[in-house]
XYZ file of N, CA, C and O in Angstrom:
296
model
N -21.975 -3.612 -30.497
C -22.329 -3.071 -29.188
C -23.367 -1.965 -29.365
O -23.236 -1.133 -30.243
N -24.274 -1.980 -28.436
C -25.264 -0.900 -28.464
C -24.700 0.313 -27.747
O -23.667 0.232 -27.066
N -25.397 1.408 -27.884
C -24.965 2.650 -27.237
C -24.941 2.488 -25.717
O -24.023 2.972 -25.044
N -25.920 1.795 -25.180
C -25.980 1.569 -23.731
C -24.800 0.721 -23.263
O -24.200 0.994 -22.220
N -24.434 -0.289 -24.024
C -23.293 -1.130 -23.678
C -21.989 -0.351 -23.728
O -21.117 -0.519 -22.870
N -21.847 0.508 -24.714
C -20.647 1.350 -24.822
C -20.566 2.277 -23.619
O -19.501 2.449 -23.009
N -21.704 2.866 -23.250
C -21.737 3.764 -22.096
C -21.347 3.019 -20.821
O -20.555 3.514 -20.019
N -21.878 1.820 -20.624
C -21.540 1.027 -19.437
C -20.062 0.650 -19.432
O -19.419 0.665 -18.387
N -19.525 0.315 -20.588
C -18.112 -0.050 -20.679
C -17.223 1.146 -20.334
O -16.222 0.998 -19.623
N -17.592 2.318 -20.824
C -16.809 3.517 -20.530
C -16.871 3.867 -19.044
O -15.853 4.226 -18.434
N -18.041 3.756 -18.440
C -18.176 4.041 -17.009
C -17.386 3.037 -16.176
O -16.753 3.388 -15.177
N -17.403 1.789 -16.594
C -16.635 0.763 -15.899
C -15.144 1.057 -16.003
O -14.409 0.946 -15.015
N -14.703 1.439 -17.181
C -13.295 1.794 -17.383
C -12.907 2.973 -16.493
O -11.834 2.967 -15.875
N -13.756 3.974 -16.401
C -13.487 5.141 -15.554
C -13.383 4.732 -14.085
O -12.509 5.217 -13.358
N -14.267 3.837 -13.635
C -14.224 3.376 -12.244
C -12.930 2.625 -11.951
O -12.301 2.834 -10.913
N -12.522 1.787 -12.880
C -11.289 1.022 -12.693
C -10.090 1.959 -12.627
O -9.231 1.841 -11.742
N -10.029 2.910 -13.541
C -8.903 3.851 -13.559
C -8.885 4.712 -12.298
O -7.832 4.995 -11.740
N -10.058 5.117 -11.827
C -10.130 5.927 -10.605
C -9.648 5.108 -9.403
O -8.891 5.599 -8.574
N -10.076 3.854 -9.310
C -9.642 2.994 -8.217
C -8.126 2.781 -8.265
O -7.452 2.813 -7.234
N -7.582 2.582 -9.458
C -6.135 2.416 -9.599
C -5.397 3.681 -9.178
O -4.349 3.611 -8.527
N -5.919 4.854 -9.541
C -5.298 6.116 -9.158
C -5.352 6.313 -7.646
O -4.374 6.778 -7.037
N -6.464 5.937 -7.021
C -6.571 6.053 -5.570
C -5.584 5.117 -4.881
O -4.950 5.483 -3.889
N -5.446 3.932 -5.406
C -4.512 2.969 -4.843
C -3.077 3.473 -4.971
O -2.291 3.395 -4.030
N -2.735 4.005 -6.126
C -1.390 4.542 -6.340
C -1.128 5.718 -5.409
O -0.050 5.828 -4.816
N -2.104 6.595 -5.251
C -1.949 7.741 -4.357
C -1.733 7.282 -2.920
O -0.909 7.839 -2.188
N -2.455 6.250 -2.521
C -2.301 5.713 -1.174
C -0.892 5.172 -0.964
O -0.252 5.455 0.054
N -0.395 4.398 -1.925
C 0.958 3.857 -1.807
C 2.012 4.957 -1.875
O 3.029 4.893 -1.168
N 1.809 5.964 -2.686
C 2.743 7.096 -2.742
C 2.796 7.830 -1.407
O 3.856 8.242 -0.943
N 1.641 7.985 -0.773
C 1.565 8.662 0.521
C 2.320 7.859 1.582
O 3.089 8.421 2.369
N 2.112 6.554 1.586
C 2.811 5.696 2.540
C 4.313 5.752 2.293
O 5.114 5.849 3.228
N 4.718 5.720 1.035
C 6.129 5.780 0.690
C 6.750 7.098 1.150
O 7.853 7.118 1.697
N 6.042 8.202 0.958
C 6.547 9.500 1.410
C 6.733 9.503 2.926
O 7.728 10.031 3.440
N 5.800 8.903 3.640
C 5.917 8.817 5.094
C 7.136 7.990 5.489
O 7.893 8.365 6.382
N 7.353 6.872 4.808
C 8.506 6.024 5.106
C 9.824 6.738 4.798
O 10.796 6.603 5.543
N 9.849 7.502 3.727
C 11.058 8.267 3.401
C 11.312 9.301 4.488
O 12.451 9.497 4.933
N 10.266 9.976 4.934
C 10.405 10.948 6.017
C 10.926 10.311 7.287
O 11.796 10.870 7.969
N 10.417 9.131 7.613
C 10.900 8.432 8.807
C 12.354 8.026 8.652
O 13.132 8.079 9.602
N 12.722 7.604 7.446
C 14.104 7.208 7.198
C 15.049 8.397 7.353
O 16.113 8.279 7.962
N 14.657 9.536 6.841
C 15.480 10.737 6.971
C 15.554 11.171 8.433
O 16.607 11.610 8.911
N 14.456 11.029 9.169
C 14.465 11.447 10.573
C 15.390 10.575 11.412
O 15.841 10.993 12.479
N 15.698 9.377 10.939
C 16.640 8.515 11.662
C 18.030 9.114 11.696
O 18.815 8.819 12.589
N 18.351 9.968 10.733
C 19.658 10.627 10.720
C 19.785 11.538 11.940
O 20.844 11.630 12.559
N 18.702 12.207 12.307
C 18.728 13.165 13.402
C 18.433 12.529 14.753
O 18.916 12.996 15.781
N 17.639 11.490 14.767
C 17.285 10.806 16.010
C 17.384 9.308 15.771
O 16.526 8.718 15.123
N 18.429 8.717 16.294
C 18.645 7.290 16.031
C 17.581 6.415 16.679
O 17.466 5.241 16.348
N 16.795 6.972 17.594
C 15.754 6.171 18.231
C 14.564 5.942 17.293
O 13.744 5.057 17.542
N 14.449 6.726 16.230
C 13.364 6.534 15.261
C 13.634 5.266 14.458
O 14.745 5.014 14.030
N 12.600 4.481 14.278
C 12.751 3.226 13.546
C 11.691 3.143 12.451
O 10.624 3.719 12.554
N 12.040 2.400 11.410
C 11.067 2.141 10.345
C 10.157 1.001 10.774
O 10.607 0.041 11.386
N 8.893 1.092 10.446
C 7.995 -0.013 10.794
C 8.270 -1.214 9.897
O 8.774 -1.070 8.787
N 7.929 -2.396 10.365
C 8.059 -3.578 9.500
C 7.154 -3.425 8.281
O 6.168 -2.686 8.307
N 7.500 -4.136 7.237
C 6.781 -3.971 5.970
C 5.301 -4.307 6.111
O 4.455 -3.676 5.490
N 4.954 -5.285 6.944
C 3.539 -5.640 7.079
C 2.745 -4.565 7.814
O 1.543 -4.491 7.679
N 3.433 -3.706 8.593
C 2.744 -2.572 9.213
C 2.654 -1.397 8.247
O 1.696 -0.637 8.275
N 3.658 -1.244 7.392
C 3.651 -0.139 6.433
C 2.620 -0.371 5.326
O 1.968 0.565 4.870
N 2.486 -1.595 4.894
C 1.539 -1.943 3.823
C 0.625 -3.078 4.293
O 0.718 -4.208 3.801
N -0.279 -2.802 5.222
C -1.105 -3.878 5.772
C -2.050 -4.516 4.765
O -2.423 -5.673 4.914
N -2.427 -3.785 3.732
C -3.351 -4.357 2.761
C -2.680 -5.373 1.833
O -3.361 -6.159 1.179
N -1.366 -5.381 1.796
C -0.658 -6.299 0.913
C -0.204 -7.580 1.596
O 0.034 -8.584 0.936
N -0.056 -7.525 2.916
C 0.501 -8.667 3.628
C -0.458 -9.133 4.715
O -1.118 -8.339 5.359
N -0.472 -10.447 4.919
C -1.221 -11.019 6.022
C -0.385 -10.789 7.277
O 0.725 -11.299 7.388
N -0.899 -10.036 8.204
C -0.158 -9.618 9.384
C 0.365 -10.809 10.183
O 1.531 -10.828 10.573
N -0.442 -11.806 10.425
C -0.010 -12.953 11.218
C 1.103 -13.725 10.519
O 2.065 -14.150 11.144
N 0.973 -13.873 9.221
C 1.985 -14.597 8.445
C 3.332 -13.873 8.519
O 4.370 -14.492 8.735
N 3.310 -12.561 8.382
C 4.557 -11.797 8.415
C 5.172 -11.804 9.816
O 6.394 -11.862 9.958
N 4.355 -11.738 10.852
C 4.880 -11.783 12.213
C 5.550 -13.121 12.490
O 6.594 -13.171 13.144
N 4.969 -14.189 11.986
C 5.580 -15.510 12.154
C 6.941 -15.568 11.469
O 7.892 -16.113 12.008
N 7.044 -14.993 10.285
C 8.328 -14.972 9.567
C 9.352 -14.161 10.333
O 10.529 -14.523 10.409
N 8.927 -13.033 10.908
C 9.840 -12.194 11.693
C 10.329 -12.969 12.931
O 11.508 -12.882 13.281
N 9.444 -13.704 13.586
C 9.829 -14.482 14.760
C 10.841 -15.579 14.379
O 11.781 -15.831 15.117
N 10.625 -16.198 13.241
C 11.545 -17.243 12.791
C 12.922 -16.670 12.522
O 13.928 -17.301 12.820
N 12.990 -15.469 11.965
C 14.291 -14.829 11.706
C 15.010 -14.484 12.990
O 16.230 -14.564 13.068
N 14.260 -14.093 14.018
C 14.869 -13.724 15.297
C 15.401 -14.940 16.038
O 16.374 -14.869 16.770
N 14.748 -16.088 15.862
C 15.159 -17.309 16.591
C 16.297 -17.981 15.932
O 17.199 -17.931 15.505
């Protein structure tokens, strides 16, 4: 490998690690919010947790999950 190739590989590795850290931080933030909502249900029973496809929209196809929810209700 040339010096330029090593430099590009290191920069690529840094970008991947940064993206992974941002993704993890995003999921941690969502999880903290869900935990807070769950705890608030103790004090106010009207508080509800959102369905999983609303909590993590980037992981689930919204229409597909809604169809599954409808099938469970029927």
